[in-house]
Short mmCIF file of C-alpha atoms in Angstrom, two decimals:
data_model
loop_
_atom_site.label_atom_id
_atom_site.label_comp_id
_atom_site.label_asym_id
_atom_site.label_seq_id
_atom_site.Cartn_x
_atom_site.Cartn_y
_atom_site.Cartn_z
CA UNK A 1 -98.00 -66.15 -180.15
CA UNK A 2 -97.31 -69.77 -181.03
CA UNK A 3 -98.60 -72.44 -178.44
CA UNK A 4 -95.99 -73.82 -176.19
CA UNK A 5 -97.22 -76.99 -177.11
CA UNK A 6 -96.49 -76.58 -180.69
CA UNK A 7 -93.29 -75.85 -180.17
CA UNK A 8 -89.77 -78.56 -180.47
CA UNK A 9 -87.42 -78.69 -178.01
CA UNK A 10 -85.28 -76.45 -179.32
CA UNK A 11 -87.46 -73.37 -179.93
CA UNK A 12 -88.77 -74.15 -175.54
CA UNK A 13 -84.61 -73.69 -175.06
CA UNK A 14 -84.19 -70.79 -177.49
CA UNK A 15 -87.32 -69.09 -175.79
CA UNK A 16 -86.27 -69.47 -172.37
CA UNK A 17 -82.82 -68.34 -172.91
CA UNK A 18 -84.06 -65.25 -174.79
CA UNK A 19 -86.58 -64.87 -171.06
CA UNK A 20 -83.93 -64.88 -168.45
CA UNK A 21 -80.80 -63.44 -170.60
CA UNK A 22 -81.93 -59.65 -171.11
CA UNK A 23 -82.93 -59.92 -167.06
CA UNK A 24 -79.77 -61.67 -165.55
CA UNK A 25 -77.74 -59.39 -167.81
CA UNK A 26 -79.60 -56.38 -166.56
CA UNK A 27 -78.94 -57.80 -163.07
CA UNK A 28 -75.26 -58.08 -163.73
CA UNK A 29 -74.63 -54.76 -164.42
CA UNK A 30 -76.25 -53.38 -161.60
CA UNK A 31 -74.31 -55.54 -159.33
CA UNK A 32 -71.14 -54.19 -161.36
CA UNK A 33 -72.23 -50.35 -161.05
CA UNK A 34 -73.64 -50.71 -157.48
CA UNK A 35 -71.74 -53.47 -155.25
CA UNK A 36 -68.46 -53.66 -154.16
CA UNK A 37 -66.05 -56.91 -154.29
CA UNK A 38 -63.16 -57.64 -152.27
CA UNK A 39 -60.85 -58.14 -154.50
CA UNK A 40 -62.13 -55.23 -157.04
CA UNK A 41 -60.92 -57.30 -159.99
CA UNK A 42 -64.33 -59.65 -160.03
CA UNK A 43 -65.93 -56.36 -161.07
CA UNK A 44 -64.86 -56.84 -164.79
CA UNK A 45 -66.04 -60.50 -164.74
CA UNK A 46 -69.79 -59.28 -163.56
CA UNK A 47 -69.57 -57.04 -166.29
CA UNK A 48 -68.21 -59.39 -169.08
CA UNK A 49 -71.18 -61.87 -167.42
CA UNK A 50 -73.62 -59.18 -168.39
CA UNK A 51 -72.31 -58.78 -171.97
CA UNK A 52 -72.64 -62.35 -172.39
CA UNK A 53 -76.00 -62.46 -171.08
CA UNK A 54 -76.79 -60.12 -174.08
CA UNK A 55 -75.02 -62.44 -176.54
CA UNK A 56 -76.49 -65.43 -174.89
CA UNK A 57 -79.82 -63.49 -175.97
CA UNK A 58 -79.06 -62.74 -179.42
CA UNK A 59 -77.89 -66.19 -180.00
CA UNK A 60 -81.55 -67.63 -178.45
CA UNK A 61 -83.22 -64.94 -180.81
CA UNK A 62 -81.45 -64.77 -184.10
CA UNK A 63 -79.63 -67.89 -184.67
CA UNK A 64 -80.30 -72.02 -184.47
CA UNK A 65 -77.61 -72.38 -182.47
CA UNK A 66 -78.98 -72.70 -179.03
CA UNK A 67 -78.60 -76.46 -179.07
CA UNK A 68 -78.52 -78.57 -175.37
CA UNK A 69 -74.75 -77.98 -175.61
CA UNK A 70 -74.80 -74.51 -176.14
CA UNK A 71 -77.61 -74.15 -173.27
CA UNK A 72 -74.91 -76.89 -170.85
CA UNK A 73 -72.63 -74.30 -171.39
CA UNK A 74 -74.32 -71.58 -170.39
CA UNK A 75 -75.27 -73.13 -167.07
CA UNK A 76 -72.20 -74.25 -166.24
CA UNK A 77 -70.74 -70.51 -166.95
CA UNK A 78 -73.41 -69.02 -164.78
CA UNK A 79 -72.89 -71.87 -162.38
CA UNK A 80 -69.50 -70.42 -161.99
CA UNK A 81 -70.04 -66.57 -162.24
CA UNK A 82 -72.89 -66.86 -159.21
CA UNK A 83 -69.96 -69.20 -157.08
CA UNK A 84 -67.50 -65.93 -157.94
CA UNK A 85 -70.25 -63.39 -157.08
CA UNK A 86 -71.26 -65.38 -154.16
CA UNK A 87 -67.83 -65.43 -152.36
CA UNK A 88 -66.50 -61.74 -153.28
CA UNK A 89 -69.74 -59.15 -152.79
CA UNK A 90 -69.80 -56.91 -150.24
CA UNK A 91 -70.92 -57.16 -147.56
CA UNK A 92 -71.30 -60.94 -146.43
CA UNK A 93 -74.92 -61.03 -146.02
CA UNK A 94 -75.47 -60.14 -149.80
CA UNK A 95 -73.70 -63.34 -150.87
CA UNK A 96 -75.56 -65.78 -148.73
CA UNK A 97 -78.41 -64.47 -150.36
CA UNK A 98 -76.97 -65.01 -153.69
CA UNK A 99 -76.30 -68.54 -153.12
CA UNK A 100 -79.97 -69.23 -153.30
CA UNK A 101 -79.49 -68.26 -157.21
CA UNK A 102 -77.93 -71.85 -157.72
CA UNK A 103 -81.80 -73.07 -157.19
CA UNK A 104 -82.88 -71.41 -160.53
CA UNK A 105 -79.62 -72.76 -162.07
CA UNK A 106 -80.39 -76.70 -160.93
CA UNK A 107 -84.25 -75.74 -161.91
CA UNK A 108 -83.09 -74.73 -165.31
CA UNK A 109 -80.92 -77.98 -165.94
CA UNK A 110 -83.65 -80.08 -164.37
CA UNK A 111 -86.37 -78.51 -167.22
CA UNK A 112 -83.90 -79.03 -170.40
CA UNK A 113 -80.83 -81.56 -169.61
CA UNK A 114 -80.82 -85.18 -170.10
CA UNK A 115 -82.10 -86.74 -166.41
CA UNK A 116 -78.81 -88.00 -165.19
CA UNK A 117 -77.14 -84.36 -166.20
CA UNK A 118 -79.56 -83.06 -164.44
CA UNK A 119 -78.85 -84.57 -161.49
CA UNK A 120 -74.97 -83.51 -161.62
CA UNK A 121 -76.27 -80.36 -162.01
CA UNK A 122 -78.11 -80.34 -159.57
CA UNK A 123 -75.74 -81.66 -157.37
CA UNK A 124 -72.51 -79.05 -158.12
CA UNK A 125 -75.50 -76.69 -157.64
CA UNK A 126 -75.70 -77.75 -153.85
CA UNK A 127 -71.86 -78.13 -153.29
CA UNK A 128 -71.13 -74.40 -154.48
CA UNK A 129 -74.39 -73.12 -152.56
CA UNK A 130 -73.22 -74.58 -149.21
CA UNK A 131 -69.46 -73.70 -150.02
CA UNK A 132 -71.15 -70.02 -150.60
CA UNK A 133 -73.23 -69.87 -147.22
CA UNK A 134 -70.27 -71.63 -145.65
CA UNK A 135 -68.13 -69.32 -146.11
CA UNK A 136 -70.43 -65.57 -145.86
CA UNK A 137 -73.35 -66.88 -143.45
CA UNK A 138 -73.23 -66.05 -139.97
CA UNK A 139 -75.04 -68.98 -139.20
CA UNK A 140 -74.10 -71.88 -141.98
CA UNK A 141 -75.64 -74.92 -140.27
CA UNK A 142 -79.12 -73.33 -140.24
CA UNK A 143 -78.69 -71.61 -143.88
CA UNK A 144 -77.12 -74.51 -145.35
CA UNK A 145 -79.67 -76.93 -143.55
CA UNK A 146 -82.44 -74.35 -145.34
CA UNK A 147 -80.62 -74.23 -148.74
CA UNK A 148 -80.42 -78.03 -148.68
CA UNK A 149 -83.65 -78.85 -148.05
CA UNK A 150 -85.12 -76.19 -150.83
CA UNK A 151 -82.86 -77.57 -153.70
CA UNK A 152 -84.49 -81.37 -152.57
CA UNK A 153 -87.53 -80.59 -153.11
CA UNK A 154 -87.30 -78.21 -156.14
CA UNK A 155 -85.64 -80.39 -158.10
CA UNK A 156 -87.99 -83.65 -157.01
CA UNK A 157 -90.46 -81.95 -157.76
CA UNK A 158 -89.14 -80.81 -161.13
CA UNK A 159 -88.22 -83.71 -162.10
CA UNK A 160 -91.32 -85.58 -161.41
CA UNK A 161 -93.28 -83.32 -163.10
CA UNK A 162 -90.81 -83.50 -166.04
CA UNK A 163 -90.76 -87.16 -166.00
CA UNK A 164 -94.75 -87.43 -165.60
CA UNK A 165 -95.28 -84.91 -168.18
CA UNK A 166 -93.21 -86.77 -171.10
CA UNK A 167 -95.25 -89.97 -170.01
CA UNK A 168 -98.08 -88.18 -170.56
CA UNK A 169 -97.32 -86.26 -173.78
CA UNK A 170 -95.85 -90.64 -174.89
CA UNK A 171 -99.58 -91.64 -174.44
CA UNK A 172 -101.20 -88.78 -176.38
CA UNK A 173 -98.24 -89.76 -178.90
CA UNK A 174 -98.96 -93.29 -178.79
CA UNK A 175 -103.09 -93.15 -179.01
CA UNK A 176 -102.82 -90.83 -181.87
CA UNK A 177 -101.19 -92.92 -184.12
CA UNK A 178 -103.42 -95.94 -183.33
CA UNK A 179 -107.20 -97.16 -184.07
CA UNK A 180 -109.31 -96.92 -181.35
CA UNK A 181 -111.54 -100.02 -182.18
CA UNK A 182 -108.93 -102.79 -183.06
CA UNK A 183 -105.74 -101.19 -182.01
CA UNK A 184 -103.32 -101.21 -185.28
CA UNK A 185 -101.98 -98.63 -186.33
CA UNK A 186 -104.24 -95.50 -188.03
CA UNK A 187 -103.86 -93.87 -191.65
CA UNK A 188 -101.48 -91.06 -189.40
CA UNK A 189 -99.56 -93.63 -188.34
CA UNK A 190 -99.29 -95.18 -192.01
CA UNK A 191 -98.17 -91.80 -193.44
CA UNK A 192 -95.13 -91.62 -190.92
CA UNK A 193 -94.23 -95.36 -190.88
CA UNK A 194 -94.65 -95.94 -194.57
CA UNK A 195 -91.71 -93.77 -196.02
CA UNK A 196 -89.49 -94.91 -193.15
CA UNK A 197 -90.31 -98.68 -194.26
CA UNK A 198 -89.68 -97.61 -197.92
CA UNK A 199 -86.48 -96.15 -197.28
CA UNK A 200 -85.14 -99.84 -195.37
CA UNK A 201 -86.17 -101.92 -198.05
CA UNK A 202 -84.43 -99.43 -200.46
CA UNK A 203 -81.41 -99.73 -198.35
CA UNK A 204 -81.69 -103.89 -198.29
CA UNK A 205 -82.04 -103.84 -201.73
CA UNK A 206 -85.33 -104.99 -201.35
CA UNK A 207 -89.13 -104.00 -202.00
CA UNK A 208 -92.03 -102.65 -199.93
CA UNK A 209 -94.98 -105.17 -200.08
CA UNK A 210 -98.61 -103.05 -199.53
CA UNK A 211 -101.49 -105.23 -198.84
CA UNK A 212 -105.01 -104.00 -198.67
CA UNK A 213 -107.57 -106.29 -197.19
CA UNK A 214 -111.48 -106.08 -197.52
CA UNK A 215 -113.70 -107.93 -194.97
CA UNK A 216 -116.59 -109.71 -197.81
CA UNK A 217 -120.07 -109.12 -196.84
CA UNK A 218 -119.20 -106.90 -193.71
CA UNK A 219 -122.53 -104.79 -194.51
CA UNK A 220 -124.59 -108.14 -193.95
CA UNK A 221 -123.02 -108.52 -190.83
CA UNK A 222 -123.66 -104.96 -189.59
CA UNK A 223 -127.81 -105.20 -191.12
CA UNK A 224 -128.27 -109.01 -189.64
CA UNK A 225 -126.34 -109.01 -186.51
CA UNK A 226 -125.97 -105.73 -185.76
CA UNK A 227 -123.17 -103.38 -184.86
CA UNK A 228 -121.52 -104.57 -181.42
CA UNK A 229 -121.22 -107.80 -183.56
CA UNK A 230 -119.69 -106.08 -186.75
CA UNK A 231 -117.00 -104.36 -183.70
CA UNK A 232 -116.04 -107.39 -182.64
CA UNK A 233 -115.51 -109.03 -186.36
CA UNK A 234 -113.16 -106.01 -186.62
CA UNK A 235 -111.29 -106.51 -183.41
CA UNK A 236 -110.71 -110.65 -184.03
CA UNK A 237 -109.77 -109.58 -187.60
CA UNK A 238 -107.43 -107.38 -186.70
CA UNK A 239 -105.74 -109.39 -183.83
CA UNK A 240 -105.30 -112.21 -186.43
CA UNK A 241 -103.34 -109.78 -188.89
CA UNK A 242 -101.63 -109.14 -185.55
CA UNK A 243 -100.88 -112.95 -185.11
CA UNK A 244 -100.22 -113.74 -188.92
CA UNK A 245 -97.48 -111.02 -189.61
CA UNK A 246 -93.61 -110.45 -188.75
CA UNK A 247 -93.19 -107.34 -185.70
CA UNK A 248 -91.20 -105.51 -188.50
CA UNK A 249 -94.83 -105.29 -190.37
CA UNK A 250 -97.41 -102.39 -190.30
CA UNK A 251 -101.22 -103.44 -190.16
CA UNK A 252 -103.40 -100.65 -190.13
CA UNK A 253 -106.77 -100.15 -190.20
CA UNK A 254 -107.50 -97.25 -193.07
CA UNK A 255 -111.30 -96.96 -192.41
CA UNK A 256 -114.47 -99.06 -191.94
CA UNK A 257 -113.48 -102.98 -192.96
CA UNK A 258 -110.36 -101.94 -195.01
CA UNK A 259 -107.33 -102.85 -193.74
CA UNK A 260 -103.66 -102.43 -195.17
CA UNK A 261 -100.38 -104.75 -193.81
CA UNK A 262 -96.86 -103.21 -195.19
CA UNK A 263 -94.09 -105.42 -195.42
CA UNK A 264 -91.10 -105.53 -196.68
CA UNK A 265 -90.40 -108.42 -199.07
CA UNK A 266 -87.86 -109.97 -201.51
CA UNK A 267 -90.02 -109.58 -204.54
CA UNK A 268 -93.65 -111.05 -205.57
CA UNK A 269 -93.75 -114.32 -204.79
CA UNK A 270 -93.12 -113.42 -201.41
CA UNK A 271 -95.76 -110.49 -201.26
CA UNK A 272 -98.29 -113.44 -202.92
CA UNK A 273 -97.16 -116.17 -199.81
CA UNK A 274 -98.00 -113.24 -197.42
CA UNK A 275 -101.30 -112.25 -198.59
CA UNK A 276 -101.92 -116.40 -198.59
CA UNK A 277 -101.20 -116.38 -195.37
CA UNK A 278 -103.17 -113.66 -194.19
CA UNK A 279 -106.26 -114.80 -195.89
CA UNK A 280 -106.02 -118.27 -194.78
CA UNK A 281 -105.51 -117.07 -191.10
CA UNK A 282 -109.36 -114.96 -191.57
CA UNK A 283 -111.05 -117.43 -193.16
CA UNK A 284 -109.82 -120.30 -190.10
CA UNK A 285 -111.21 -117.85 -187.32
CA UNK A 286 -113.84 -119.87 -186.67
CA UNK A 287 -115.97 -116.84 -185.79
CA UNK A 288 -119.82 -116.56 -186.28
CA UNK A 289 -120.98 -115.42 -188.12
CA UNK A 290 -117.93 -116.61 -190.76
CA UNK A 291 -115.46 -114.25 -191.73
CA UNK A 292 -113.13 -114.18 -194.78
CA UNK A 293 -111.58 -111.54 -196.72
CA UNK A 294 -110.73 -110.21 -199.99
CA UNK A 295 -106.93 -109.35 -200.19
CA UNK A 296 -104.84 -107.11 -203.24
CA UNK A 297 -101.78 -106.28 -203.36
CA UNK A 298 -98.83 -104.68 -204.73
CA UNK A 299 -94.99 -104.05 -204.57
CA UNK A 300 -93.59 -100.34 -204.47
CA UNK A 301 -92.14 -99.05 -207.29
CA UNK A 302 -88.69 -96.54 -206.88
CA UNK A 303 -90.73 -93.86 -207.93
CA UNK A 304 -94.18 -94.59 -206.32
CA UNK A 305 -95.67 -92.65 -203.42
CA UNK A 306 -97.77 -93.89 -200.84
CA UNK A 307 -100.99 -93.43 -202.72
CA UNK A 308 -99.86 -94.75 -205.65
CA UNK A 309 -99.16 -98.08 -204.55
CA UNK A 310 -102.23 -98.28 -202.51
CA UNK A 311 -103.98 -97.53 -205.25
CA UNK A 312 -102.17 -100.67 -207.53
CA UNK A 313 -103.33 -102.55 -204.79
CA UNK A 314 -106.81 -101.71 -204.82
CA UNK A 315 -107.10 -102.45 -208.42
CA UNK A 316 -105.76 -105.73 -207.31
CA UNK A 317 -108.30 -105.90 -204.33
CA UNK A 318 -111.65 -105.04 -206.91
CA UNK A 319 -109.85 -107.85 -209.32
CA UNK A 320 -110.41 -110.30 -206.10
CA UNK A 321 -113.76 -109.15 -205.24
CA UNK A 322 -114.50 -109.96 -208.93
CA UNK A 323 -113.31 -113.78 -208.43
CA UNK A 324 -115.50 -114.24 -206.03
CA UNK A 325 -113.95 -113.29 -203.25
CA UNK A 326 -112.39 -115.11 -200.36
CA UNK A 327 -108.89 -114.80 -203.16
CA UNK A 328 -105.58 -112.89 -203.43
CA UNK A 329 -104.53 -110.70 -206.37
CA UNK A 330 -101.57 -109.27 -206.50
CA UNK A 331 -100.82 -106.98 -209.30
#
């Protein structure tokens, strides 16, 4: 069975529907064969609620179209059906205890709606409950007082798990798309921003700019100074790529003292006055021991992938390495 956690949103709805929709419908009809209703006529609408439980099933198993609307919907028929059931059963006792369904219900749209829905949910949930136990409890204050207090904390507590879990699940997001060392962004990151950054310079008539920058003589750091040094030449380099580029760019770090900046320029020239920059900005660190770097670079063709123009640029990068280094080629 596939992992929950490798599942989308939609397949979590789909399964869940597909858990409680054989169940309630089973429910249904043995309400409709078993209880009686005052009037007799809500019989056929318990029954028609089980049939749709079974469609509500096949739909969650055999089809894409258990969407958030299609799983509001649902709630808010159930929502209704229960309110129906709730007020007509036989005898009186039976629907108190069925308002205490509406806490699934507000549970439900508290796990899969949009916070604020939720919450209205939630709330019609607790209207129609006391409205239920008003009317078929013997003793409403204490029932409703009961029902009350067991739909606040449900749902707090659903919520705050919900809410602490997606934090959660943002962090894993965000630390697996970034570098541990220096912070920018990491080759996953690359491969998902990249095409996204392609696709708005396409749009702007314009051209995706890859840089790829090599720290010179990082290996006689590491063997004279050691490696705690070499770290921190990384993390100083990389927070003045940070400094010396537009938010709109992506600076990653692709491995060891290679970095890459994406941008998105008007043509060449403009690719060349970046790299400038970004050289320039290095070699001023100030740092010790003294730092500069090697930079190539290339602009995206229509038909070029990601490698591709990574690669143009590190032909460009070995041409600067072969000037002497401390220079910009851009190919």
């Amino acid at each position: 069975m596939k992992s929950f956690a490798n599942r989308t949103p939609r397949q979590l709805r789909s399964l869940s529907l597909q858990i409680v929709a054989i169940p309630g419908a089973l429910s249904l009809l043995v309400l409709a064969l078993t209880a009686d209703f005052d009037p007799e006529w809500v019989r056929a609408f318990v029954v028609l609620g089980a049939i749709a439980g079974v469609g509500v099933w096949v739909v969650a198993r055999f089809t894409k179209r258990a969407t958030g609307y299609f799983t509001l919907r649902v709630m808010a028929l159930t929502m209704i059906l229960t309110a129906l059931i709730g007020i007509t059963i036989q005898p009186a006792a039976i629907g108190t205890i069925t308002a205490f369904v509406f806490l699934g219900i507000a549970v439900a749209a508290s796990a899969f709606l949009y916070v604020r829905m939720a919450l209205g949910f939630s709330i019609a949930c607790t209207i129609l409950g006391v409205l239920v136990i008003i009317v078929r409890s013997s003793i409403p204050v204490v029932a409703s007082l009961i029902f009350i207090a067991l739909m606040l904390i449900t749902i707090l507590v659903v919520l705050v798990l919900r809410q602490s879990l997606q934090a959660a699940r943002d962090e894993a997001v965000a630390l697996s798309l970034a570098d541990a060392l220096t912070g920018l962004a990491n080759r996953r990151s690359m491969e998902l921003n990249v095409p996204l950054m392609s696709a708005l310079a396409e749009r702007t008539d314009q051209h995706l700019g890859c840089l790829v920058l090599d720290l010179d003589h990082f290996k006689r750091v590491n063997d004279t100074y050691g490696h705690l040094v070499g770290d921190d030449v990384l993390k100083v380099t990389a927070d003045a790529l940070i400094k010396a580029t537009r938010n709109s760019d992506l600076c990653v770090r692709v491995g060891g003292d290679e970095f890459s900046v994406f941008t998105i320029v008007t043509g060449k020239s403009e690719l060349q006055a970046v790299a400038e920059r970004l050289r320039a900005a290095i070699a001023e660190l100030g740092v010790t021991p003294p730092t500069t770097v090697s930079v190539g670079g290339a602009i995206q063709r229509r038909t070029d992938t990601l490698d591709a123009v990574m690669l143009d640029a590190d032909r460009a990068l070995y041409r600067a390495k072969s000037t002497g280094r401390n220079a910009v080629q851009i190919s």
